[in-house]
Every structure is written in C-alpha cells, then in structure tokens.
Short mmCIF file of C-alpha atoms and ligand atoms in Angstrom, two decimals:
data_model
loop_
_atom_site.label_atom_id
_atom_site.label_comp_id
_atom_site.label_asym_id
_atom_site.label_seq_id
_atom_site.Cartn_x
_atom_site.Cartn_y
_atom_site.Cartn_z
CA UNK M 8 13.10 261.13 72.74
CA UNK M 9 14.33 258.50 70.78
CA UNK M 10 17.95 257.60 71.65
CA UNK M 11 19.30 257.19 68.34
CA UNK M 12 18.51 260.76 67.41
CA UNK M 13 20.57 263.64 69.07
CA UNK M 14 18.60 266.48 68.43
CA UNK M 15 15.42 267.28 66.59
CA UNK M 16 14.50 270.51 65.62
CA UNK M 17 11.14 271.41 65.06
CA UNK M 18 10.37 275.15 63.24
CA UNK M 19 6.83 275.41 62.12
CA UNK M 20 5.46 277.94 59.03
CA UNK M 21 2.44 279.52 59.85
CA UNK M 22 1.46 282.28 57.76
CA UNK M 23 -1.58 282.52 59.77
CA UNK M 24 -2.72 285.72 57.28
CA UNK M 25 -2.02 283.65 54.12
CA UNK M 26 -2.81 280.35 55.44
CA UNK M 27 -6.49 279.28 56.55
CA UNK M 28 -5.58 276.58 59.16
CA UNK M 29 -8.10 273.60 59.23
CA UNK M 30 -8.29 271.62 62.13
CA UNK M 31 -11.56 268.70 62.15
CA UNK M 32 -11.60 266.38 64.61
CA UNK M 33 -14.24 263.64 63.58
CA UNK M 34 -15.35 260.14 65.52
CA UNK M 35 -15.66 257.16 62.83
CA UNK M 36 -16.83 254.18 63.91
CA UNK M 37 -16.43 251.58 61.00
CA UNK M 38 -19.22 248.62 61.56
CA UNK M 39 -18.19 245.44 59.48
CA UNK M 40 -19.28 245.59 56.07
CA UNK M 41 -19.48 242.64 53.67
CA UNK M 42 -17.31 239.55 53.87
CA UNK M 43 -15.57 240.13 50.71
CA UNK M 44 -13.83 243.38 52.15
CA UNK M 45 -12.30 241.70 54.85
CA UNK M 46 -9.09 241.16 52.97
CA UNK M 47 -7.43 244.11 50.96
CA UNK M 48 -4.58 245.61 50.34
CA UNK M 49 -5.43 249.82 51.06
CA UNK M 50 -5.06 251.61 54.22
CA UNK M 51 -7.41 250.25 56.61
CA UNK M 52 -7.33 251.18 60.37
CA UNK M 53 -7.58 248.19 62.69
CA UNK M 54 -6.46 245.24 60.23
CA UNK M 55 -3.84 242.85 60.27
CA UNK M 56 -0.83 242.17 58.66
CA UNK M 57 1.99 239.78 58.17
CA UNK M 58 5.05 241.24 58.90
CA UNK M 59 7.13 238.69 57.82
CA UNK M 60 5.43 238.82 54.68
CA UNK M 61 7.65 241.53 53.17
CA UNK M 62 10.10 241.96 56.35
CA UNK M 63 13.01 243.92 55.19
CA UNK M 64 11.94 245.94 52.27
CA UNK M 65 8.34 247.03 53.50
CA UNK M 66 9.32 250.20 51.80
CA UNK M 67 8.43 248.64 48.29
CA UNK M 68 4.76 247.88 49.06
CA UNK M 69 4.70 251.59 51.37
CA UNK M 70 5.53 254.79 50.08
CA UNK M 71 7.99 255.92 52.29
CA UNK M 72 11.23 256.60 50.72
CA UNK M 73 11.77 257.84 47.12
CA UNK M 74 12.88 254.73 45.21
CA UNK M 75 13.49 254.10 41.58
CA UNK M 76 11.25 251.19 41.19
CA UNK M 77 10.51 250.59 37.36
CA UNK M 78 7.07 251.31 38.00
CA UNK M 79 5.26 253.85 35.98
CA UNK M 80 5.97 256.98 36.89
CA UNK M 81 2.66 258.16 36.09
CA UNK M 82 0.90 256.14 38.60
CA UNK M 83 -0.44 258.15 41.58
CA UNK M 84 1.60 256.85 44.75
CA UNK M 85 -0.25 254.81 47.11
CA UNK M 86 0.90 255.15 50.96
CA UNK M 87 0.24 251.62 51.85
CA UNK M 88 -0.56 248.55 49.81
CA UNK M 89 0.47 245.48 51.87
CA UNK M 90 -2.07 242.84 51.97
CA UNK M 91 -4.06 243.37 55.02
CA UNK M 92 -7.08 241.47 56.66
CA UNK M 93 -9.80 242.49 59.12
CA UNK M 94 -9.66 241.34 62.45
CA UNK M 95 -11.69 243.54 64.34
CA UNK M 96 -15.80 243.46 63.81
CA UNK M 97 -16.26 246.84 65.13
CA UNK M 98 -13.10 248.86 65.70
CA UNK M 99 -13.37 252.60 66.09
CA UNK M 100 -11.22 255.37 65.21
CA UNK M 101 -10.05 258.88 65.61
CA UNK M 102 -9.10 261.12 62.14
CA UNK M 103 -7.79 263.89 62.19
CA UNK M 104 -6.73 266.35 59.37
CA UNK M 105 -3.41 267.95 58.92
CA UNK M 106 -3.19 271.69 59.03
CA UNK M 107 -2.88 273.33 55.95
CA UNK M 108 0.92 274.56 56.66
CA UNK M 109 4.72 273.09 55.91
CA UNK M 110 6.51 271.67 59.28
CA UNK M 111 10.37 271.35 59.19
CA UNK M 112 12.58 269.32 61.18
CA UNK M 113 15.84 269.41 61.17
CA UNK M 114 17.70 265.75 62.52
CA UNK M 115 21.19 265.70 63.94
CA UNK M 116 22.67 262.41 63.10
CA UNK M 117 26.21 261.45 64.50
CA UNK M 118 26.05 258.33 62.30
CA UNK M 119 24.72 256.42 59.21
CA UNK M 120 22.68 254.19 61.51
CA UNK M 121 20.98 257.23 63.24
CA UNK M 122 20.43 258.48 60.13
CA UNK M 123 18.25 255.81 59.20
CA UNK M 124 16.60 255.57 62.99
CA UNK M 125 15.79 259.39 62.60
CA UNK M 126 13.92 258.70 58.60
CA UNK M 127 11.90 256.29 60.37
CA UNK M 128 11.23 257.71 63.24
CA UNK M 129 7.60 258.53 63.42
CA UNK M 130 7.34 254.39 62.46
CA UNK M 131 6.87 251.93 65.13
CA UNK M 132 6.56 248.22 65.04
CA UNK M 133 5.88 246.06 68.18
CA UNK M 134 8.82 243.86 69.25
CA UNK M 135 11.61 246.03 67.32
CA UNK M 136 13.40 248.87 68.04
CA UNK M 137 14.66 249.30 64.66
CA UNK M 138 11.54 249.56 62.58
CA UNK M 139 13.82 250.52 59.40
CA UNK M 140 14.80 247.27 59.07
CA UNK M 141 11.73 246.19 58.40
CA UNK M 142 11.32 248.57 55.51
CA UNK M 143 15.01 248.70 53.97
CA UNK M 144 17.24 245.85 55.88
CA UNK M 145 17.15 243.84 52.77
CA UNK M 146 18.86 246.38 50.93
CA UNK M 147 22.42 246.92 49.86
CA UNK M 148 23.89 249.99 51.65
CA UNK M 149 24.79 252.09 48.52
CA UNK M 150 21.26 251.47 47.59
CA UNK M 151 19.69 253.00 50.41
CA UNK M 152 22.25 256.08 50.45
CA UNK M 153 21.22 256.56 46.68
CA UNK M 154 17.42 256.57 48.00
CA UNK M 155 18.24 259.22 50.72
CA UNK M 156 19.91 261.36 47.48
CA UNK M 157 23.51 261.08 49.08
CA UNK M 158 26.69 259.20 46.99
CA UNK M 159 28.66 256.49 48.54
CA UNK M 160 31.47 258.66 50.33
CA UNK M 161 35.29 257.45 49.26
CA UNK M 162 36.06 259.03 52.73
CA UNK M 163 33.82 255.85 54.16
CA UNK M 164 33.45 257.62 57.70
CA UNK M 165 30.37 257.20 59.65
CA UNK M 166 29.89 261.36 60.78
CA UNK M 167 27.51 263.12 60.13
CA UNK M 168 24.26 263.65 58.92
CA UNK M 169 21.83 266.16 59.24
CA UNK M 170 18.29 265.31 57.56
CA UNK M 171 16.28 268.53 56.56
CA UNK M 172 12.06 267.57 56.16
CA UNK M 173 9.56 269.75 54.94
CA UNK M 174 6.24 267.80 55.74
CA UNK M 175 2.55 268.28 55.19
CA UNK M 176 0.07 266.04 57.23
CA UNK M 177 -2.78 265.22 55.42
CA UNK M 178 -4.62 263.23 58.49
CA UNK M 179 -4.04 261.07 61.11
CA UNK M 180 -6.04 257.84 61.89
CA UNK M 181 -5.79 255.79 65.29
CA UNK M 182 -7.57 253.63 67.16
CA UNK M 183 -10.13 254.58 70.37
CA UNK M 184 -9.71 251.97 72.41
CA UNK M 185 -9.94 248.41 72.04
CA UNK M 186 -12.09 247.62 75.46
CA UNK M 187 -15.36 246.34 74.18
CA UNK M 188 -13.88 245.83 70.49
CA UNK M 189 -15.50 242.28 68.94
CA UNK M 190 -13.19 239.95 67.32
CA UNK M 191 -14.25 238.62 63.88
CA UNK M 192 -15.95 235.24 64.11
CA UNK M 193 -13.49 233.47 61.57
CA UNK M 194 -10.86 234.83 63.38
CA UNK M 195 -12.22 233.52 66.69
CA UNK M 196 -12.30 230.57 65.11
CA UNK M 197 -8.69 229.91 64.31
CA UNK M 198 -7.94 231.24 68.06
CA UNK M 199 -9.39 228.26 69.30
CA UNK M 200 -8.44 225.68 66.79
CA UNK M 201 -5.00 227.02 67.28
CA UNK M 202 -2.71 224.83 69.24
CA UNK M 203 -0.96 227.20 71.71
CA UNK M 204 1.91 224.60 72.43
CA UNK M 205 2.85 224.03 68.60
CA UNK M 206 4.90 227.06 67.45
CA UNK M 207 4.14 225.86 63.51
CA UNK M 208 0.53 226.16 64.28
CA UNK M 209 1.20 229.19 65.92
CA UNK M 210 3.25 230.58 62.71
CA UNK M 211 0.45 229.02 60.24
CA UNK M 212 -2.08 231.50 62.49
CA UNK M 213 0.76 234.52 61.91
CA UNK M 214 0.76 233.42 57.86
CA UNK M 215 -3.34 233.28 58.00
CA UNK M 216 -4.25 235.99 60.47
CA UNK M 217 -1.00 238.58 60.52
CA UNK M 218 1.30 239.25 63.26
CA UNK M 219 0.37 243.06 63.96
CA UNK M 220 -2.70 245.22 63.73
CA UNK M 221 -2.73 248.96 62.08
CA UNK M 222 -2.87 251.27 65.61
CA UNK M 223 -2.61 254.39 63.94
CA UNK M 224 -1.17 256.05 60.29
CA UNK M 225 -0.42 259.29 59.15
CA UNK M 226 -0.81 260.45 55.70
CA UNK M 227 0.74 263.25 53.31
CA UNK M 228 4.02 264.03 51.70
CA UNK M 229 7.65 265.46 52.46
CA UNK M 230 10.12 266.51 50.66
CA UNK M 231 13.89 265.85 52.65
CA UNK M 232 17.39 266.73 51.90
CA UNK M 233 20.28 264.75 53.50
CA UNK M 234 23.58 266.75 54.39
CA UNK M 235 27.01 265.11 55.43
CA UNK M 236 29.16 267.22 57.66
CA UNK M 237 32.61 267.23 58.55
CA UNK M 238 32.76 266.47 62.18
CA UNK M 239 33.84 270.42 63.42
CA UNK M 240 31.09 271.77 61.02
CA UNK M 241 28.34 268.95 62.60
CA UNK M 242 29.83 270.17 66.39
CA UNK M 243 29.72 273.67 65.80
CA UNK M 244 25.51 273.36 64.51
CA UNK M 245 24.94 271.40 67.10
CA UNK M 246 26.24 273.74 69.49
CA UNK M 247 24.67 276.11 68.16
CA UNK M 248 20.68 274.65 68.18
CA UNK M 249 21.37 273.36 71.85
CA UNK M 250 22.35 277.25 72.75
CA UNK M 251 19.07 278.85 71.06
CA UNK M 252 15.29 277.95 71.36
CA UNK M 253 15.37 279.23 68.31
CA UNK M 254 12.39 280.09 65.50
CA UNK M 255 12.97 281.39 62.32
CA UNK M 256 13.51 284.75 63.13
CA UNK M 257 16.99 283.81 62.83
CA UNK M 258 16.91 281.54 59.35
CA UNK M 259 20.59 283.38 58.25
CA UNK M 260 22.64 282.17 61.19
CA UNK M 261 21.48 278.73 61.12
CA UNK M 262 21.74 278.92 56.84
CA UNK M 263 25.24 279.86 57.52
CA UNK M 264 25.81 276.62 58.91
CA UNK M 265 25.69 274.52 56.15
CA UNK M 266 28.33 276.73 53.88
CA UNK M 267 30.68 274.70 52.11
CA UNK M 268 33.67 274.27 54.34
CA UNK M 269 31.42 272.29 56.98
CA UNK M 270 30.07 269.99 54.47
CA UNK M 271 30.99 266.78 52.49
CA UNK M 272 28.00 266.35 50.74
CA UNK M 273 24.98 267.96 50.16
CA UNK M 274 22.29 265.44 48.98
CA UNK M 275 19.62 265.56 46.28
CA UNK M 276 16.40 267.09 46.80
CA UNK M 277 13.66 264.11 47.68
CA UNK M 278 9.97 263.34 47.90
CA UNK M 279 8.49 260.54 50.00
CA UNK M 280 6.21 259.94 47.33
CA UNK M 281 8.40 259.96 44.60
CA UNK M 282 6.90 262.64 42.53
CA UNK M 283 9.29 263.16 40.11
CA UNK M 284 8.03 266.26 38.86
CA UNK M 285 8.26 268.17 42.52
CA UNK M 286 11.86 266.78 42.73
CA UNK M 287 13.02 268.92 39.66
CA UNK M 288 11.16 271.65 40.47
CA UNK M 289 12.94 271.51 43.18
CA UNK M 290 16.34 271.18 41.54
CA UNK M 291 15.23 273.98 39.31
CA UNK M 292 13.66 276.38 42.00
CA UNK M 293 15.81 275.70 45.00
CA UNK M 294 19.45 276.54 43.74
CA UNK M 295 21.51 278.30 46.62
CA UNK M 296 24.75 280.38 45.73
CA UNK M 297 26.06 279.44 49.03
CA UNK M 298 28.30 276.45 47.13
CA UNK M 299 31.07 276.83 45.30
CA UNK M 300 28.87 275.29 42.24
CA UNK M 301 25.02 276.24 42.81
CA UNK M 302 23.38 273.53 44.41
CA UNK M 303 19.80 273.28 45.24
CA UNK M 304 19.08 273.57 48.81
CA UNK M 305 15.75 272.87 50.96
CA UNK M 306 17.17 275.96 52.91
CA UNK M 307 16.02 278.42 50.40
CA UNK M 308 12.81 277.70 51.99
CA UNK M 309 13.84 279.41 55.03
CA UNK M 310 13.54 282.92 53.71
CA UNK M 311 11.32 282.46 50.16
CA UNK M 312 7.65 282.61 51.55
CA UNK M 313 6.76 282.16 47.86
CA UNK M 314 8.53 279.17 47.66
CA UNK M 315 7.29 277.60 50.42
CA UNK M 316 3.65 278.48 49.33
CA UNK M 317 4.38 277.00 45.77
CA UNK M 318 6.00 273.35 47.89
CA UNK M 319 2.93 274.09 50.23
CA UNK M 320 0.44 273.82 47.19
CA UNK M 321 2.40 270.45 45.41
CA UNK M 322 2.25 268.22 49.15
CA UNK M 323 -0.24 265.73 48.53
CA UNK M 324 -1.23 262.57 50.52
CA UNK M 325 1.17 260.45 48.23
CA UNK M 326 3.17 258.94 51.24
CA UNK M 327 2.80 257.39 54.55
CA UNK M 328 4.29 259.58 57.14
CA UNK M 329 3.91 257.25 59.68
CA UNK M 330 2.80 253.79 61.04
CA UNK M 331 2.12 252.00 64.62
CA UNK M 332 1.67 248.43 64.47
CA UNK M 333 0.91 246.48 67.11
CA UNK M 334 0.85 242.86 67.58
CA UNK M 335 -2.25 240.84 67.79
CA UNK M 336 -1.97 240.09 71.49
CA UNK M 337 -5.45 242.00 72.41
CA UNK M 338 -7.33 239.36 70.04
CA UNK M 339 -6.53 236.53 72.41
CA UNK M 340 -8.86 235.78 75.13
CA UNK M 341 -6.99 232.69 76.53
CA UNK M 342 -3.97 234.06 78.83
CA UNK M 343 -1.80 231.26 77.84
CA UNK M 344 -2.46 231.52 74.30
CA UNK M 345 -1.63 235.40 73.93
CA UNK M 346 1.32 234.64 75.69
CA UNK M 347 2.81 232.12 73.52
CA UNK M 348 1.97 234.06 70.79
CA UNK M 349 3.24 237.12 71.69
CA UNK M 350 6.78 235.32 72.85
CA UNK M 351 6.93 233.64 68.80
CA UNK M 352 5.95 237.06 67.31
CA UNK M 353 8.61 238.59 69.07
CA UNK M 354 11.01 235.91 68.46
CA UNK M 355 11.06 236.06 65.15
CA UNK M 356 11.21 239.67 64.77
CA UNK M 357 14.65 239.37 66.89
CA UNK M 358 15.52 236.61 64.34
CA UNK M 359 14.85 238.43 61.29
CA UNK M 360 16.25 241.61 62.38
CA UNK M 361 19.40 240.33 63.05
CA UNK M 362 19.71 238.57 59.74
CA UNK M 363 18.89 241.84 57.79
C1 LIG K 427 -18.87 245.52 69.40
O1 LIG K 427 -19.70 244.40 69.25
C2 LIG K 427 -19.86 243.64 70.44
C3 LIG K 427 -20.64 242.37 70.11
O2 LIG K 427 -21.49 242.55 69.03
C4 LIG K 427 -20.58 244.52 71.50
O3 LIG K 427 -20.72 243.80 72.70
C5 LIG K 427 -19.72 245.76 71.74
O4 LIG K 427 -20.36 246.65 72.63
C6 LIG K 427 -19.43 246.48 70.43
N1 LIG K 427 -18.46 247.54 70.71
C7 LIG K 427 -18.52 248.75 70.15
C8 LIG K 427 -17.43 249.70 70.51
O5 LIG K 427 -19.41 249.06 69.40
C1 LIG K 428 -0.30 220.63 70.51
O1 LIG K 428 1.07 220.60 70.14
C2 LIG K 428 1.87 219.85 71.01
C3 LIG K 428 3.33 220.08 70.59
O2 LIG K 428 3.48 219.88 69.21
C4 LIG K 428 1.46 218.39 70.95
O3 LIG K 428 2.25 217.63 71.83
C5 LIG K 428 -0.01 218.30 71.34
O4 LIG K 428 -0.48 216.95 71.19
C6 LIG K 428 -0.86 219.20 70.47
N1 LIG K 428 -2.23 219.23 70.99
C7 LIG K 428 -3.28 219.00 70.21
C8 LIG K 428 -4.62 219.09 70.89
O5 LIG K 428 -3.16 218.75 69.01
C1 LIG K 429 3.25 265.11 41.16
O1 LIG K 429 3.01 266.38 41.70
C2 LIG K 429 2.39 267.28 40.79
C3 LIG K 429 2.35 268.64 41.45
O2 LIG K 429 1.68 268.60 42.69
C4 LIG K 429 1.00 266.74 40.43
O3 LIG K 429 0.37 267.61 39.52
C5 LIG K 429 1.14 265.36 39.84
O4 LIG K 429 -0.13 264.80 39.60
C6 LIG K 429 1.94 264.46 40.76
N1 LIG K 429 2.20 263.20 40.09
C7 LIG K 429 1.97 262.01 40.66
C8 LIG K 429 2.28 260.83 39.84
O5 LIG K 429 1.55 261.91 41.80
#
C-alpha cells in the first residue's frame, strides 16, 4: 500500500440480480498504420510523451479532477489529450472492460498532502513519487481545495480528510510485454544520432521523442466527496474500519460517522469529468438530514439502491481513472545510452518537482 494513504476501504455494489456483469477480456495487437498517425493527441497505448511539456498542471490537458476551465460546458470530456507520438512499431495490448457496477472507496487522510497522494493514487509516473504534482503542482492551494469541492478552512489545520469515490471502470488498456517490441525507424534514428555525453542533446531527444511511454490507462468516471474531520471524529472512524472487515451490511454505523459533531466540512459533490449536470443532480438527489442544514451526501448511496442505479446509469468514460507512464529506457539498445538517459529523465523530474 501506498504510504501516504492510511487506510483504504474498498465496498463493492453488486446487485448481481439487477446488474448483468460484463467481463471481456480481448488481445489487440495494433500493427503501425500510416505515418501521419504517428503523432496525436488521443489516448493511444504505447506512445510517448513529454512530461515536461505540461509538468505541473497535466490535469488541464487530462480529465482528472473537476475544474472550472472556461471551456464549453457542452463539450464531451476527453480523458487524455496531451500530445503524444508513436514510438513503438508493433506494441501489443491487453483491454479489458469495466464491470457494469459502482465501486466505492473510502480514503483516510491524516493530512492535506495525503489527501492529494490518495486522489492520485491509481496514477504513476516513473522517477516520482508524487505523481500529483505533475498534474496540479502549478496550482495555488485554494485552487486545488476549490477543485476537490472543500473551502479554504480559517481553522488552517492540516487533519483530516476522508475522500468518498463512487467509480465506474469503463476499460483498462496495458501493455503485453515489450520483449520482441520493434522500435520505430525515425525513432531509431535519433537514438543513434543522439549524443549520449551531451545532456542538451539528450533533452532535445526528450522535447522530440517524449520522456515516458503510456504502460497502461483506465477509463470511466467518478463522482467523489471530500470530508474534513475534527481529529477525535477522524480517530474514532478510523478505529472503527481497522476493527471490522466490514461490507455494507452495516452502511448505518459507518453513516453515523460522519454526523455533524465529527466534521468541519463536508465538501461539494464532484465528477472527474466535470459533468455539470450529474453534479446537481447530485446536489438535488443526494440531500442527507443528518446536518444541521441538509447537505447532500455521497452516503445516501449507501442505503438508496435506486440511487445508485440512477449514478450507475449517468458514469460514462468522461475521465481518466488512471495512468502508468514509464520512461523510454526500453527503446535504447546501447547500455550507455539508456543509462544516461534514464539518469537526465529522472533528474529533471526531481528538479521540477521540487520547484512545484
Ligand atoms: C515486431 O516487429 C519485429 C520486426 O519487424 C519482429 O521481429 C517482432 O517479432 C515483432 N513483434 C511482435 C510482437 O509482433
Ligand atoms: C558529445 O558531447 C560531448 C560533450 O558535449 C562532446 O565533448 C563530444 O565531442 C560530443 N560527441 C560528438 C560525436 O559530437
Ligand atoms: C453529462 O451527463 C449526462 C447524464 O449522463 C449526459 O446526458 C450528458 O451528455 C453529459 N454531458 C457531457 C458534456 O458529457
């Protein structure tokens, strides 16, 4: 487990009478097509990109957070549109789609910075352990509190958050194995004109070629609710999900957790992708008398089958769920040269994730 994360809860909803559960496991193998496809900027398993390109607010060419851009509302959501290049001639990969059911996870967070370690946790980039950097270090903290729904607190302590996720997969792409995999020609060409002792040249090949290859994605949508405790309330549910391996047979104990007197906050209802018309449905459908004002709560899902059929119906494959990059390393033939590489790719990344 991740160290940043205390606890993770996992309860899954399986109607299995109302839901039909699809499970297809199918072999791709993508052969190069024409030269003009080889740069892009959709999903495309295998290919390359810069990093550094958009390092520290990724999140504005991925949908992975909901963010007020001034975009147009109306546009569908696309999970990834980073400009990406193929580097592989004949890469092939495993897909497999989601189940047709809601998963919720429930993240114990004893501090801001956990918090964000825990959004992005099913995100991993090669070199860093703090992937969200790369999507949101740019940003101004009160900016990325009002993108996980909460307020800037006057109180200004760092405990504690709990992050409530309602996910539906809608597939999951990764690589078979790179043994045998053919490395485009233009891209074997650079290899070699590349000067493995000149760390510009080296960066000019990162600018041309990328810095790390797509290993896997996931695809679909969540909806997440952020909840600050007071430290006693956050102790006491803790406690309490170390004691039980609980289900949801017992949805009223743990909903009794997050009554008022525990909590500082209770955040706005979110949707990776954004869609603002599943957020106020939300804010319409999920109002919980538990607060002294009703407030709308992702824990009404717990006992509303209805509702969570309605939520289960409106999760699309707006968002990107989750990423694996890897660095480029496996192109290089020459020991020496994958070497230096690597040690400048993962240079920088130190270098740029301190300064965010
Ligand atoms: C990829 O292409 C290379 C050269 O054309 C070939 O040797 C290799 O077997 C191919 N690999 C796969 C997985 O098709
Ligand atoms: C490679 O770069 C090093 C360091 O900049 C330089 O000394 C060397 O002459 C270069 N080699 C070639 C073949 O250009
Ligand atoms: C938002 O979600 C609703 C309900 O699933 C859907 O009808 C609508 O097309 C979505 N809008 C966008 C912009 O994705």
């Amino acid at each position: 487990m991740r160290r940043g994360v205390s606890n993770i809860v996992t309860i899954f909803y399986a109607f299995s009478k109302m839901f039909t559960v699809l499970f297809i496991i199918c072999l791709r193998v993508a052969f190069s097509a024409s030269d003009e496809s080889d740069l892009g900027y959709s999903l495309s398993i295998g290919n390359a990109i810069n990093v550094f390109a958009n390092y520290g607010d990724l999140s504005q060419v991925t949908q992975v957070i909901s963010a007020d851009y001034d975009d147009d509302e109306d546009e569908f959501p696309e999970p990834f549109s980073e400009k990406n290049i193929k580097v592989f001639l004949n890469v092939s990969s495993k897909e497999t789609l989601g189940e047709d059911r809601v998963e919720m996870n429930i993240l114990l967070c004893e501090t801001f910075d956990e918090l964000l370690d825990g959004y992005f946790q099913n995100f991993q980039i090669e070199g860093t352990d703090k992937p969200w950097k790369a999507f949101m270090g740019d940003w101004i903290q009160d900016e990325i509190m009002r993108t996980l729904g909460i307020d800037v607190d006057i109180a200004r302590d760092n405990c504690c958050y709990v992050l409530l996720k309602l996910s539906k997969v809608h597939k999951t792409v990764k690589i078979d194995s790179l043994e045998q995999v053919a490395v485009k020609s233009y891209v074997e060409k650079a290899m070699s004109a590349m000067n493995g002792s000149d760390v510009a040249d080296i960066r000019k090949f990162m600018r041309s070629y990328g810095t790390h290859y797509i290993d896997s994605y996931v695809t679909g949508n969540f909806v997440y609710q952020v909840f600050k405790f007071k430290r006693y309330g956050y102790n006491m549910l803790r406690s309490y999900v170390r004691d039980q391996k609980h289900h949801t047979d017992n949805s009223d104990r743990l909903r009794s957790h997050f009554a008022s007197n525990f909590l500082r906050q209770v955040g706005d209802i979110r949707l990776a992708s954004g869609n603002k018309t599943i957020e106020a449905w939300a804010r319409r459908n999920l109002l919980d008398s538990q607060y002294l004002y009703y407030r709308p709560s992702l824990l009404r899902l717990f006992y509303n089958n209805a509702l969570i059929l309605s939520l289960n119906r409106m999760l699309d494959d707006g968002a990107l769920l989750g990423l694996s990059l890897k660095t480029l390393a496996p192109l290089f033939k020459d020991e020496e040269k994958r070497r230096k590489y690597v040690e400048v790719v993962e240079n920088d990344m130190k270098l740029w994730e301190v300064n965010a």
